């Protein structure tokens, strides 16, 4: 097989606007299967494809319970009206689920096993609340796991606190970063930067077309009045070094949303008269300390830079998921990143974090940013539950 045929490229990227992931949020009235189906249909329509041309659909979803169970990717394929012969699978690598879907899709293309794949993700945090899956049919923390970690692992908010403490990130620094995320996202939206990927969603209240989670008026002073979100007396006793700096304001909000990217071989794109917009340059995935949990992007970035032969200075833009402000700030300090290139159009603190959808949402944002600025290389990485991280480098074509 020729080198061209083994190159995996991105042809399109789409997403819904981010809805507040609570009852009453703009997307809370839409079943998550139908939300995912919306981006799948749009991917076909925008590119003049028939569903029978799709070799596989790989969707990320974290809370696979209730409305998001029964292999939601397959349900979405059927709800979207795709040919029944199109297969689909649902991936859970926690917050990196759809980024992992994009990795699997591109790697399948590069191996010659796929020609055209849709990778994406969905999460309705208003309808399937965060953490509900762990409350069904017992705990995922087994006796053997308790034996290995007798003090117990902690939730991500506490991990974010531990990172803020160990990297000496003050409350003021965290809040300033959060306010800047909203400012950048609002500026990008005002300039139409998201227009190429944003899909309006019909709702009972009318067409929903803007990110509901972005708050343009956010200021550091306003955020400073918010109370810490994760402190309990028991945790304060266990971690006396913490002064509790993580709040709802410097964390990503609960979010509803879906996203997708169209991935194919470069040869197939050319054959179909479609324009390859970027190629997949390198991949990495790592495990890391499950107590700190959110530090995985640091070793993932080091690994992918080593594999690619690039330095951090060669990267034109980085998308590092803002699960909490402490995560990208610690990452930037460790890898020597340029703050101006870090989430230049705002991150998840403003644009939302619809768990299973976030990976391909970030990938679409990164692609659009490279195109708008003329950049060549983009790096995407995100922390994941359990102490993992994916990293991806794309090259704009």
Tab-separated table of C-alpha atoms in Angstrom, residues 152-313:
chain	number	residue	atom	x	y	z
A	152	UNK	CA	-8.681	5.605	49.022
A	153	UNK	CA	-8.505	7.486	45.762
A	154	UNK	CA	-10.239	10.857	45.541
A	155	UNK	CA	-12.545	12.707	43.194
A	156	UNK	CA	-11.114	14.892	40.450
A	157	UNK	CA	-11.787	18.102	42.321
A	158	UNK	CA	-9.492	16.995	45.124
A	159	UNK	CA	-6.889	15.943	42.567
A	160	UNK	CA	-7.117	19.442	41.085
A	161	UNK	CA	-6.550	20.855	44.582
A	162	UNK	CA	-3.466	18.661	45.079
A	163	UNK	CA	-2.056	19.891	41.758
A	164	UNK	CA	-2.714	23.532	42.666
A	165	UNK	CA	-0.881	23.010	45.939
A	166	UNK	CA	2.102	21.092	44.559
A	167	UNK	CA	2.640	23.525	41.688
A	168	UNK	CA	2.026	26.509	43.964
A	169	UNK	CA	-0.824	27.895	41.875
A	170	UNK	CA	-2.569	30.572	43.923
A	171	UNK	CA	-6.309	31.145	43.994
A	172	UNK	CA	-5.676	34.448	42.200
A	173	UNK	CA	-3.723	32.676	39.435
A	174	UNK	CA	-6.458	30.070	38.990
A	175	UNK	CA	-9.237	32.673	38.854
A	176	UNK	CA	-7.288	34.871	36.445
A	177	UNK	CA	-6.822	31.902	34.113
A	178	UNK	CA	-10.541	31.120	34.287
A	179	UNK	CA	-11.566	34.703	33.535
A	180	UNK	CA	-9.166	34.748	30.575
A	181	UNK	CA	-10.747	31.547	29.240
A	182	UNK	CA	-14.139	33.261	29.127
A	183	UNK	CA	-12.626	36.390	27.547
A	184	UNK	CA	-10.891	34.404	24.811
A	185	UNK	CA	-13.968	32.298	24.087
A	186	UNK	CA	-16.241	35.348	23.920
A	187	UNK	CA	-13.801	37.138	21.593
A	188	UNK	CA	-13.506	34.078	19.354
A	189	UNK	CA	-17.291	33.728	19.165
A	190	UNK	CA	-17.704	37.434	18.350
A	191	UNK	CA	-15.213	37.016	15.492
A	192	UNK	CA	-17.057	33.981	14.125
A	193	UNK	CA	-14.141	31.651	14.856
A	194	UNK	CA	-16.407	28.686	15.690
A	195	UNK	CA	-18.727	29.151	12.715
A	196	UNK	CA	-17.081	26.508	10.520
A	197	UNK	CA	-17.858	23.742	12.998
A	198	UNK	CA	-20.892	24.910	15.001
A	199	UNK	CA	-24.202	23.145	14.262
A	200	UNK	CA	-27.394	24.890	15.403
A	201	UNK	CA	-29.742	22.490	17.206
A	202	UNK	CA	-33.540	22.706	16.874
A	203	UNK	CA	-35.189	22.698	20.312
A	204	UNK	CA	-38.692	23.269	21.617
A	205	UNK	CA	-37.595	26.799	22.551
A	206	UNK	CA	-36.263	27.510	19.060
A	207	UNK	CA	-32.903	27.099	17.376
A	208	UNK	CA	-29.964	26.873	19.796
A	209	UNK	CA	-26.856	28.255	18.094
A	210	UNK	CA	-24.455	29.732	20.679
A	211	UNK	CA	-22.400	28.282	23.519
A	212	UNK	CA	-24.516	28.690	26.634
A	213	UNK	CA	-21.571	28.130	28.968
A	214	UNK	CA	-19.542	31.183	27.903
A	215	UNK	CA	-19.955	34.145	30.264
A	216	UNK	CA	-18.390	37.232	28.628
A	217	UNK	CA	-18.769	39.366	31.770
A	218	UNK	CA	-16.657	37.023	33.933
A	219	UNK	CA	-13.906	38.770	35.886
A	220	UNK	CA	-11.250	37.628	38.312
A	221	UNK	CA	-12.847	39.849	40.972
A	222	UNK	CA	-16.213	38.216	40.421
A	223	UNK	CA	-14.740	34.723	40.664
A	224	UNK	CA	-12.889	35.553	43.864
A	225	UNK	CA	-16.102	35.474	45.877
A	226	UNK	CA	-16.939	31.855	45.078
A	227	UNK	CA	-16.514	29.227	47.792
A	228	UNK	CA	-14.326	26.135	47.355
A	229	UNK	CA	-16.311	23.289	45.822
A	230	UNK	CA	-14.653	20.124	47.119
A	231	UNK	CA	-13.649	20.690	50.747
A	232	UNK	CA	-15.067	18.402	53.414
A	233	UNK	CA	-13.921	18.045	57.008
A	234	UNK	CA	-12.692	14.503	56.342
A	235	UNK	CA	-10.673	15.583	53.278
A	236	UNK	CA	-9.291	18.607	55.115
A	237	UNK	CA	-8.036	16.271	57.837
A	238	UNK	CA	-6.488	13.899	55.285
A	239	UNK	CA	-4.840	16.677	53.274
A	240	UNK	CA	-3.888	19.381	55.806
A	241	UNK	CA	-1.579	21.027	53.251
A	242	UNK	CA	-4.535	22.131	51.123
A	243	UNK	CA	-6.099	25.564	51.521
A	244	UNK	CA	-8.889	24.736	49.029
A	245	UNK	CA	-8.632	26.917	45.927
A	246	UNK	CA	-10.795	25.059	43.394
A	247	UNK	CA	-14.260	26.580	42.908
A	248	UNK	CA	-17.074	26.257	40.368
A	249	UNK	CA	-15.586	29.342	38.689
A	250	UNK	CA	-12.149	27.889	37.967
A	251	UNK	CA	-13.560	24.456	37.022
A	252	UNK	CA	-15.301	23.360	33.832
A	253	UNK	CA	-19.108	23.438	34.061
A	254	UNK	CA	-21.478	20.502	33.684
A	255	UNK	CA	-22.256	20.451	29.959
A	256	UNK	CA	-24.441	18.860	27.292
A	257	UNK	CA	-23.050	18.444	23.792
A	258	UNK	CA	-21.981	16.260	20.892
A	259	UNK	CA	-19.192	16.493	18.335
A	260	UNK	CA	-17.719	14.532	15.453
A	261	UNK	CA	-14.784	14.492	13.052
A	262	UNK	CA	-14.703	12.907	9.604
A	263	UNK	CA	-11.512	10.891	9.176
A	264	UNK	CA	-10.402	9.105	6.024
A	265	UNK	CA	-7.387	8.087	4.030
A	266	UNK	CA	-5.879	10.931	2.041
A	267	UNK	CA	-6.285	8.860	-1.117
A	268	UNK	CA	-10.021	8.351	-0.464
A	269	UNK	CA	-10.550	12.059	0.218
A	270	UNK	CA	-8.915	12.984	-3.069
A	271	UNK	CA	-10.888	10.294	-4.885
A	272	UNK	CA	-14.141	11.766	-3.515
A	273	UNK	CA	-13.177	15.341	-4.341
A	274	UNK	CA	-12.962	16.297	-0.662
A	275	UNK	CA	-10.235	18.486	0.827
A	276	UNK	CA	-7.938	16.980	3.465
A	277	UNK	CA	-7.565	19.719	6.098
A	278	UNK	CA	-5.010	18.126	8.419
A	279	UNK	CA	-3.180	14.851	8.845
A	280	UNK	CA	-2.592	12.893	12.011
A	281	UNK	CA	1.101	13.259	12.785
A	282	UNK	CA	1.562	11.399	16.100
A	283	UNK	CA	-0.335	9.744	18.962
A	284	UNK	CA	0.342	8.910	22.593
A	285	UNK	CA	-1.554	7.571	25.558
A	286	UNK	CA	-0.213	7.167	29.099
A	287	UNK	CA	-1.184	6.129	32.574
A	288	UNK	CA	-0.138	8.257	35.536
A	289	UNK	CA	-0.607	8.648	39.305
A	290	UNK	CA	-4.314	7.894	39.992
A	291	UNK	CA	-4.348	10.053	43.127
A	292	UNK	CA	-3.096	13.181	41.361
A	293	UNK	CA	-5.093	11.777	38.423
A	294	UNK	CA	-4.989	14.906	36.239
A	295	UNK	CA	-1.235	15.165	35.627
A	296	UNK	CA	-1.256	12.697	32.722
A	297	UNK	CA	-1.013	15.396	30.014
A	298	UNK	CA	2.544	16.121	31.189
A	299	UNK	CA	4.068	12.685	30.448
A	300	UNK	CA	1.748	12.280	27.435
A	301	UNK	CA	3.139	15.477	25.931
A	302	UNK	CA	6.722	14.449	26.620
A	303	UNK	CA	6.093	11.078	24.987
A	304	UNK	CA	4.424	12.454	21.874
A	305	UNK	CA	7.084	15.124	21.349
A	306	UNK	CA	9.769	12.464	21.593
A	307	UNK	CA	7.938	10.217	19.136
A	308	UNK	CA	7.284	13.020	16.664
A	309	UNK	CA	10.761	14.537	16.803
A	310	UNK	CA	9.197	17.935	17.525
A	311	UNK	CA	9.855	20.364	20.365
A	312	UNK	CA	7.207	22.315	22.215
A	313	UNK	CA	8.474	25.403	20.355
